[in-house]
Short mmCIF file of C-alpha atoms in Angstrom, two decimals:
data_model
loop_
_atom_site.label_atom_id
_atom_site.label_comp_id
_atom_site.label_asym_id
_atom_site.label_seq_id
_atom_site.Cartn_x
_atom_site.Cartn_y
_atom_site.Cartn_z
CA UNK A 4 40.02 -5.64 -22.54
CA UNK A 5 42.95 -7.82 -22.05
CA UNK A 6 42.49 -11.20 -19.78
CA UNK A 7 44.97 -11.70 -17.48
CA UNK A 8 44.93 -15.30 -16.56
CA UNK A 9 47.94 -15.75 -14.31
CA UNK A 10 47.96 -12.84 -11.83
CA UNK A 11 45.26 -14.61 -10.21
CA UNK A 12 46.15 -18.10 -10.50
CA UNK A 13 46.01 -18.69 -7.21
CA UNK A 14 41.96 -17.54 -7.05
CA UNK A 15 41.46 -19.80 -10.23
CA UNK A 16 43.15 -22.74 -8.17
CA UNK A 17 41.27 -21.79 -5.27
CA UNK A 18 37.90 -21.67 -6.51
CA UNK A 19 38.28 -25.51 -8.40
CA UNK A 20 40.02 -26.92 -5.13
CA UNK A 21 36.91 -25.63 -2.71
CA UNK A 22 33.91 -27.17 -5.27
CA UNK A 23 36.23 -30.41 -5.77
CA UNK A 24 36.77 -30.50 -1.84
CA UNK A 25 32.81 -30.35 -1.45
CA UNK A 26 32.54 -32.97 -3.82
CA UNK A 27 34.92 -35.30 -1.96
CA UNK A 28 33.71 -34.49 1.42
CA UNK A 29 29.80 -35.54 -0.36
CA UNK A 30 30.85 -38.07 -1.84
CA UNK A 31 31.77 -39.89 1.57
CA UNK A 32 28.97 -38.91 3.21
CA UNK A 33 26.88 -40.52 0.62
CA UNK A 34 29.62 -43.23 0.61
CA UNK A 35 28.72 -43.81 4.38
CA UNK A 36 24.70 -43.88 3.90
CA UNK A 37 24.01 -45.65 0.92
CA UNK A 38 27.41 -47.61 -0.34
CA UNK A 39 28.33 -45.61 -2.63
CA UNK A 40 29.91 -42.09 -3.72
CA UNK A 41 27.37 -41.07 -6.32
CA UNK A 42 23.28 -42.31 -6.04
CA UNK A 43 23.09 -45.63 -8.41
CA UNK A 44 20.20 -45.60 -10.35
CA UNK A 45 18.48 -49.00 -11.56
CA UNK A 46 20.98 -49.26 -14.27
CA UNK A 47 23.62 -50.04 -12.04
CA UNK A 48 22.36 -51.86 -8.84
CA UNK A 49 19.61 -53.69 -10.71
CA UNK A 50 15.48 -53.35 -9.78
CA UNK A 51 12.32 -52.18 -11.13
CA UNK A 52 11.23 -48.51 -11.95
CA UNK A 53 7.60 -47.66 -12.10
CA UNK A 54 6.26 -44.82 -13.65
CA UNK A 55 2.39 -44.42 -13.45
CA UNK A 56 0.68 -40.84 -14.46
CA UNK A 57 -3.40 -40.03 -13.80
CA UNK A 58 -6.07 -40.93 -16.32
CA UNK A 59 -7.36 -37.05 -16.57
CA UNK A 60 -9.75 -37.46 -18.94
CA UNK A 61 -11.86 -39.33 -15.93
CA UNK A 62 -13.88 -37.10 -13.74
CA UNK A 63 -12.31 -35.76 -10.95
CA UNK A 64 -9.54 -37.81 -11.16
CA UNK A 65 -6.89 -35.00 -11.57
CA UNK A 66 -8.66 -32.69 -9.57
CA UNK A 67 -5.74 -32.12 -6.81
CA UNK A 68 -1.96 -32.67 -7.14
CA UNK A 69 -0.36 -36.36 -6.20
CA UNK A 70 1.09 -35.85 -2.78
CA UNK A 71 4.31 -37.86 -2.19
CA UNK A 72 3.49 -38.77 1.56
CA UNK A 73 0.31 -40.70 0.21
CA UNK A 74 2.54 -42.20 -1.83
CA UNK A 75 4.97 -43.17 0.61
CA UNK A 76 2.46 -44.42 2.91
CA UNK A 77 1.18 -46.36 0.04
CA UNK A 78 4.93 -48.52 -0.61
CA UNK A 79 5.76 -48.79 3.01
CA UNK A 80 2.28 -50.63 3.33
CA UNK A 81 4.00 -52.87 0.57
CA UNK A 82 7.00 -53.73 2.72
CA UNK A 83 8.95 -51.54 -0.08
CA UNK A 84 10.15 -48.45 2.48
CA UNK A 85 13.57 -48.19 0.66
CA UNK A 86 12.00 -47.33 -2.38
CA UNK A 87 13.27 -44.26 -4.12
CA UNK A 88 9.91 -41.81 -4.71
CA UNK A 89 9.01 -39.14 -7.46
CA UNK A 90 6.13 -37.05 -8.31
CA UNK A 91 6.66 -36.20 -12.20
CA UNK A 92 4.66 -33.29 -13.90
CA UNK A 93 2.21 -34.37 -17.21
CA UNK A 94 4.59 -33.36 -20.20
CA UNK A 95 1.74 -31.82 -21.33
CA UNK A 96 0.13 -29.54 -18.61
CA UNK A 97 2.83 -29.56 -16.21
CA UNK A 98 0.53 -30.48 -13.45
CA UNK A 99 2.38 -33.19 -10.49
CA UNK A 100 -0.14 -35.79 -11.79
CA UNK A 101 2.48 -38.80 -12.50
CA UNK A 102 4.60 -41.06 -9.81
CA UNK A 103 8.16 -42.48 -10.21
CA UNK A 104 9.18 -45.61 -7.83
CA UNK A 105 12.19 -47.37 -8.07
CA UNK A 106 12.45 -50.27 -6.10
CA UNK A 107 14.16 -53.46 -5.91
CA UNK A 108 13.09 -55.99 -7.97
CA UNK A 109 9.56 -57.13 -8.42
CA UNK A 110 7.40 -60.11 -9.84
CA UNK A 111 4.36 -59.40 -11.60
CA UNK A 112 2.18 -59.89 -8.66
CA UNK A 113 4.07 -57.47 -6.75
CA UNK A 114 3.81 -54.94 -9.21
CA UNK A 115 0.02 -55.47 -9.92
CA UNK A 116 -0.49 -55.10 -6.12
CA UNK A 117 1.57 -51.78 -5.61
CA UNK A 118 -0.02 -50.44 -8.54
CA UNK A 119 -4.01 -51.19 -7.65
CA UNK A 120 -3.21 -49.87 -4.30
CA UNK A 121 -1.71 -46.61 -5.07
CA UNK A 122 -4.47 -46.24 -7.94
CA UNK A 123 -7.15 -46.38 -5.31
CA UNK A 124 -5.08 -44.10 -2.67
CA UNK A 125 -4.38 -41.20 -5.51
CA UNK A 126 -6.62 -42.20 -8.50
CA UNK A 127 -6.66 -44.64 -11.73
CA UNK A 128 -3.97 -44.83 -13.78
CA UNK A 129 -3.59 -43.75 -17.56
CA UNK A 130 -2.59 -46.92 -19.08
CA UNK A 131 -0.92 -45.75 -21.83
CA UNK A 132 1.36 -43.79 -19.66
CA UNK A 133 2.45 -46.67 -17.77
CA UNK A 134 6.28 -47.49 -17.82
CA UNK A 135 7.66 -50.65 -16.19
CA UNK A 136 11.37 -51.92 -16.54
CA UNK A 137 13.23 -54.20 -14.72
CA UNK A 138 17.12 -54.34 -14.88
CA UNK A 139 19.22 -57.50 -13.44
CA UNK A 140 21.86 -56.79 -10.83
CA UNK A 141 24.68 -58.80 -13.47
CA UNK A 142 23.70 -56.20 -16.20
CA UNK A 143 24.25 -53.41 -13.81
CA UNK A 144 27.72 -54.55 -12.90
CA UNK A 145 28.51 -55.03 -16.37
CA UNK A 146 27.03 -51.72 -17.16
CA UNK A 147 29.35 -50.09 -14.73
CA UNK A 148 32.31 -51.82 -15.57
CA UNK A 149 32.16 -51.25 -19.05
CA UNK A 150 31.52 -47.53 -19.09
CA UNK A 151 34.83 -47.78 -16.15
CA UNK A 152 36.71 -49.29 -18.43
CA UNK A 153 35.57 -46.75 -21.31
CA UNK A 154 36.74 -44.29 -19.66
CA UNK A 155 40.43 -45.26 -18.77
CA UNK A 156 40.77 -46.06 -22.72
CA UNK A 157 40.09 -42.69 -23.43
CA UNK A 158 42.52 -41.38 -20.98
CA UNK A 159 44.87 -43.52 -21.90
CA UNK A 160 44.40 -42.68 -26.17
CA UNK A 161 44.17 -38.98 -24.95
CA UNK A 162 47.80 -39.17 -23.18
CA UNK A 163 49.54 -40.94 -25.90
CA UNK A 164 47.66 -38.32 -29.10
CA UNK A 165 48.89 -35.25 -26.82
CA UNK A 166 52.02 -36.66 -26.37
CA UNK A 167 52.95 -37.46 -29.75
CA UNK A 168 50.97 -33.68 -30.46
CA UNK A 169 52.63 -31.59 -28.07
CA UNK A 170 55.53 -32.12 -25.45
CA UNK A 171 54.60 -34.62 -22.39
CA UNK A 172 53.92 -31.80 -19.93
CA UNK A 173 51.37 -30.47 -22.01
CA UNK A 174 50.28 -33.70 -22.41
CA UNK A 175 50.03 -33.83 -18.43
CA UNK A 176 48.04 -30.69 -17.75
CA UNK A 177 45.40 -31.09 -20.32
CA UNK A 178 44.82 -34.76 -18.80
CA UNK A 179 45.31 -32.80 -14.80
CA UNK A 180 42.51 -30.22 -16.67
CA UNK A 181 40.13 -33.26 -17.66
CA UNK A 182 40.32 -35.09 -14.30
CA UNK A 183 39.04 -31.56 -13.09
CA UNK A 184 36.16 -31.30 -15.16
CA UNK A 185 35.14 -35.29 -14.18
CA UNK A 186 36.18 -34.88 -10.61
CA UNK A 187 33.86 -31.53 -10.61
CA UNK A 188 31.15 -32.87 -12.36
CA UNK A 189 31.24 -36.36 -10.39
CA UNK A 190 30.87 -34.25 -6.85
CA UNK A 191 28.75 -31.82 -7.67
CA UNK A 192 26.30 -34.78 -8.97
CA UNK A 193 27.17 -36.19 -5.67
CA UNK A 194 25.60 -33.43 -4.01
CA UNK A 195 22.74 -33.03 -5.84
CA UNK A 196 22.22 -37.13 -4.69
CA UNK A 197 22.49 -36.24 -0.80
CA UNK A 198 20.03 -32.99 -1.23
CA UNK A 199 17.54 -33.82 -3.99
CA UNK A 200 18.21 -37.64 -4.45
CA UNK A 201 19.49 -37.20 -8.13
CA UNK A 202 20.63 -40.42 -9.32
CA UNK A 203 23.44 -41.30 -12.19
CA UNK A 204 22.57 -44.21 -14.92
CA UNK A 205 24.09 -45.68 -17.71
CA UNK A 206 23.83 -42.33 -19.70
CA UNK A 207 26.03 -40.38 -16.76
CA UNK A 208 28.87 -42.50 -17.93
CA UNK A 209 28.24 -41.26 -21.74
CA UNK A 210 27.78 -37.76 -20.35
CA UNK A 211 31.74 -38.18 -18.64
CA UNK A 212 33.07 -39.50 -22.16
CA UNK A 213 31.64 -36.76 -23.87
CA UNK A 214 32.56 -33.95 -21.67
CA UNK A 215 36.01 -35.85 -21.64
CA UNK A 216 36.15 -35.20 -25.63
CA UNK A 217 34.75 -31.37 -25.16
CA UNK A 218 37.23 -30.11 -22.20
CA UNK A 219 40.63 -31.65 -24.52
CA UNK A 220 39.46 -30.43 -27.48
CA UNK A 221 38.66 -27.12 -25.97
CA UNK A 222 42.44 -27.25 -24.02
CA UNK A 223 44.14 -28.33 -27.34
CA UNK A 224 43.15 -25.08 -29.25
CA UNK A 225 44.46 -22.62 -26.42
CA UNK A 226 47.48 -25.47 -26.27
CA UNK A 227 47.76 -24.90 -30.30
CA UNK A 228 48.12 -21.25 -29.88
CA UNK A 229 50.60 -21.23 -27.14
CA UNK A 230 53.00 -23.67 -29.37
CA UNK A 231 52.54 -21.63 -32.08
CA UNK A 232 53.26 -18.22 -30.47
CA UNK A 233 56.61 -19.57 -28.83
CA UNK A 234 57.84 -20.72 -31.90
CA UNK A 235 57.19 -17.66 -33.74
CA UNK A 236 58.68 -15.69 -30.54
CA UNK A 237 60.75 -17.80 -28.36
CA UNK A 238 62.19 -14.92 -26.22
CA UNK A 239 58.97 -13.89 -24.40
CA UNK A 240 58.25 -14.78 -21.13
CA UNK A 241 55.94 -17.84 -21.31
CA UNK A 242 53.69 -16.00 -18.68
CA UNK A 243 53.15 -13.21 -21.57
CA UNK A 244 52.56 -16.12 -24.49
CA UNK A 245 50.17 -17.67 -22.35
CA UNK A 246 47.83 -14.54 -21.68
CA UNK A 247 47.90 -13.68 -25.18
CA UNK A 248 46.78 -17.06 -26.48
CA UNK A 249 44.01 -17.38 -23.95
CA UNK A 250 43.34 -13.77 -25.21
CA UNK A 251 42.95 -14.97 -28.98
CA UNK A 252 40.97 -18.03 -28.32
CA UNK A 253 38.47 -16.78 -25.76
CA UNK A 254 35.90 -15.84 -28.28
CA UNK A 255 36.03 -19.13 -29.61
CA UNK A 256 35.81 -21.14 -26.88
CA UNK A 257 32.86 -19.08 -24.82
CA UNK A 258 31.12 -18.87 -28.55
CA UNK A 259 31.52 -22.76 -28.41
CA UNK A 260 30.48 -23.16 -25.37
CA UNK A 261 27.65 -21.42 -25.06
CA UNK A 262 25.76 -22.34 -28.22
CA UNK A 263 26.12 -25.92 -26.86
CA UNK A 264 24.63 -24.85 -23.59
CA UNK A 265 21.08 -23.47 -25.07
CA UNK A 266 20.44 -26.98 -26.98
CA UNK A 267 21.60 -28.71 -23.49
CA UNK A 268 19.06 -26.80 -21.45
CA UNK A 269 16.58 -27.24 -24.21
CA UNK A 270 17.08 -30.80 -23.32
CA UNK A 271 17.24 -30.31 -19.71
CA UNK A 272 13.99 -28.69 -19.98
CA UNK A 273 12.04 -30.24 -22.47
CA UNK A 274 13.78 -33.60 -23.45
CA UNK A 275 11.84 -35.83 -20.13
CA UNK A 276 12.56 -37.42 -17.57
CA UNK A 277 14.73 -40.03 -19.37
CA UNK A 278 17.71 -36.86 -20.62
CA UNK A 279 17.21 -34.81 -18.04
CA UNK A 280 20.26 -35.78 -15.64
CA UNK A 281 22.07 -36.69 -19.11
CA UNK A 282 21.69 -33.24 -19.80
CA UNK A 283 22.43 -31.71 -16.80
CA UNK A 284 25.71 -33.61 -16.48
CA UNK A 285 26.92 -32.31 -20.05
CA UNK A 286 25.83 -28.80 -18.89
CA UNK A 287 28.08 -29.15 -15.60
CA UNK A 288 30.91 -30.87 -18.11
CA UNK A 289 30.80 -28.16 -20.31
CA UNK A 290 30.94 -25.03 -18.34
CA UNK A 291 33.62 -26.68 -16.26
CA UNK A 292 35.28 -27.70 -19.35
CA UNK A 293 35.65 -24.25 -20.71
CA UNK A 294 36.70 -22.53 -17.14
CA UNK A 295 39.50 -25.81 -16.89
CA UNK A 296 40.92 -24.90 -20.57
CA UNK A 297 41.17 -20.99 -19.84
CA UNK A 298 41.88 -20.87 -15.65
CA UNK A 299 43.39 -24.30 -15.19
CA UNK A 300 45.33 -25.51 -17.94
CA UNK A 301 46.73 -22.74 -19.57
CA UNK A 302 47.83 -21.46 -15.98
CA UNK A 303 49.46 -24.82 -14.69
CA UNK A 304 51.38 -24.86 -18.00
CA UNK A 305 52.55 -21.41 -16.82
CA UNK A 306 53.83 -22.14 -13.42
CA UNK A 307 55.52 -25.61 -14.38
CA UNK A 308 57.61 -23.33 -17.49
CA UNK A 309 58.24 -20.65 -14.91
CA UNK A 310 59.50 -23.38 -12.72
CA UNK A 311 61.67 -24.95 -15.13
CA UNK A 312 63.27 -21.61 -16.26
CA UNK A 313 63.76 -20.34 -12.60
CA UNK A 314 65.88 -24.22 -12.19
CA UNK A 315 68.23 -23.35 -15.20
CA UNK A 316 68.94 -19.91 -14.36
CA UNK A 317 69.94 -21.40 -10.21
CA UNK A 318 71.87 -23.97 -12.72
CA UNK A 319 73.83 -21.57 -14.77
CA UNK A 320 74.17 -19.23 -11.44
#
């Protein structure tokens, strides 16, 4: 069965401009309530995370789930009710036995207090299983305005490699097609912030490079085709040239796509805590990255030819 990409532009269009227009319309509601677009984790506004997990192996010390409102009740009583809460499953037994707090930064006596009194509210503490970190406000900033500036180099070496690859309004609508995928993945994460309190760290910003890689590389082979067709038939109708190369590289790029999905959700479900957002951003990157080289690029490319051909013809007219 043959695709045809471009009779239904406009749905294609319609679809990416509703999700995007969610993700805006999050992102300044989140703006509004916390500062900021997306949910900062520590490695950006600076604190301490604190992950603690049950001692099972002590009688009856795992014997009912950690409830998050004894938890809560436990850091207001600390003067820390701003604190960002978790209950974490045992990587082992998947029971809610483990806590995640991240707070603003603490000393060591801080720390020792909050943890004695949530081990005698919910039980002791495995040790071993205990994760502290601290992160300084400065190294947050810099965090953020290195991976910032990270991405606008890439841009910026993407544009000139296309251009010097392919004619500057291909160059255009692959970067228009990338923006997309970022823009997407940026609101959607925004969402996830206002409704389950998903945060972004230092590895969201390596999960936007990466899917920034993925969704040109993905529009340059459809891109490749389409150059390669109209030189080898300059006559047809670009809308026709188009279709067909989509057509020839679809295999390729769902093929792609998906066998990079099942590692990513084998990270998203098995890979922690730690890769879990990582992953889920790539995941959200990808997909978008594959619908953005078939629906998106290829189709913009369509209408801006069309365009230009229409102008000549009212030209020579």
């Amino acid at each position: 069965m043959k695709l045809s990409i471009n009779k239904s532009r406009t749905l294609w269009w319609g679809i990416s401009v509703a999700i995007i227009l969610a993700g805006i319309i999050s992102m300044v509601i989140s703006w509004q309530q916390i500062g900021a677009p997306l949910r900062p984790s520590l490695d950006f506004i600076g604190g301490t995370r604190l992950q603690f997990e049950r001692d099972c192996s002590l009688p009856n010390n795992c014997d009912r789930p950690v409830d998050i409102n004894e938890v809560r009740e436990v850091v207001v009583s600390q003067e820390l009710a701003d604190s960002s809460i978790q209950i974490i499953a045992d990587s082992e037994t998947g029971e809610r036995n483990g806590v995640l707090i991240r707070t603003k930064t603490l000393d060591v006596e801080k720390r020792t207090q909050l943890q004695t009194a949530l081990s005698e509210k919910i039980g002791t503490f495995d040790p071993q299983k205990t994760q502290i970190d601290t992160v300084g406000p400065t190294l947050g900033r810099q965090l953020f305005n290195t991976g910032v500036t990270a991405l606008i180099v890439s841009f910026l070496g993407i544009v000139i490699y296309l251009s010097f690859r392919f004619k500057l309004d291909y160059a255009v609508f692959a970067i228009v097609a990338t923006f997309h995928d970022l823009l997407m993945t940026a609101g959607l994460f925004s969402i996830f912030g206002l409704l389950f309190g998903t945060e972004v760290d230092s590895l969201f910003i390596v999960a936007l490079l990466t899917i920034t890689g993925f969704s040109v590389n993905d529009t340059v082979v459809i891109y490749d085709r389409i150059r390669e067709t109209l030189e080898a038939n300059p006559d047809r109708s670009i809308t026709e040239v188009v279709d067909d190369a989509v057509n020839q590289t679809l295999g390729r790029s769902l093929n792609t796509t998906l066998t990079t999905l099942l590692s990513l959700v084998a990270i998203f479900l098995f890979g922690g805590e730690t890769l879990k957002n990582f992953a889920l951003a790539l995941i959200i990157g990808f997909i978008t990255g594959a619908y953005s080289s078939i629906f998106i690029a290829s189709t913009l490319l369509t209408w801006w030819r069309e365009r230009q051909e229409g102008q000549r013809l009212e030209v020579k007219g």
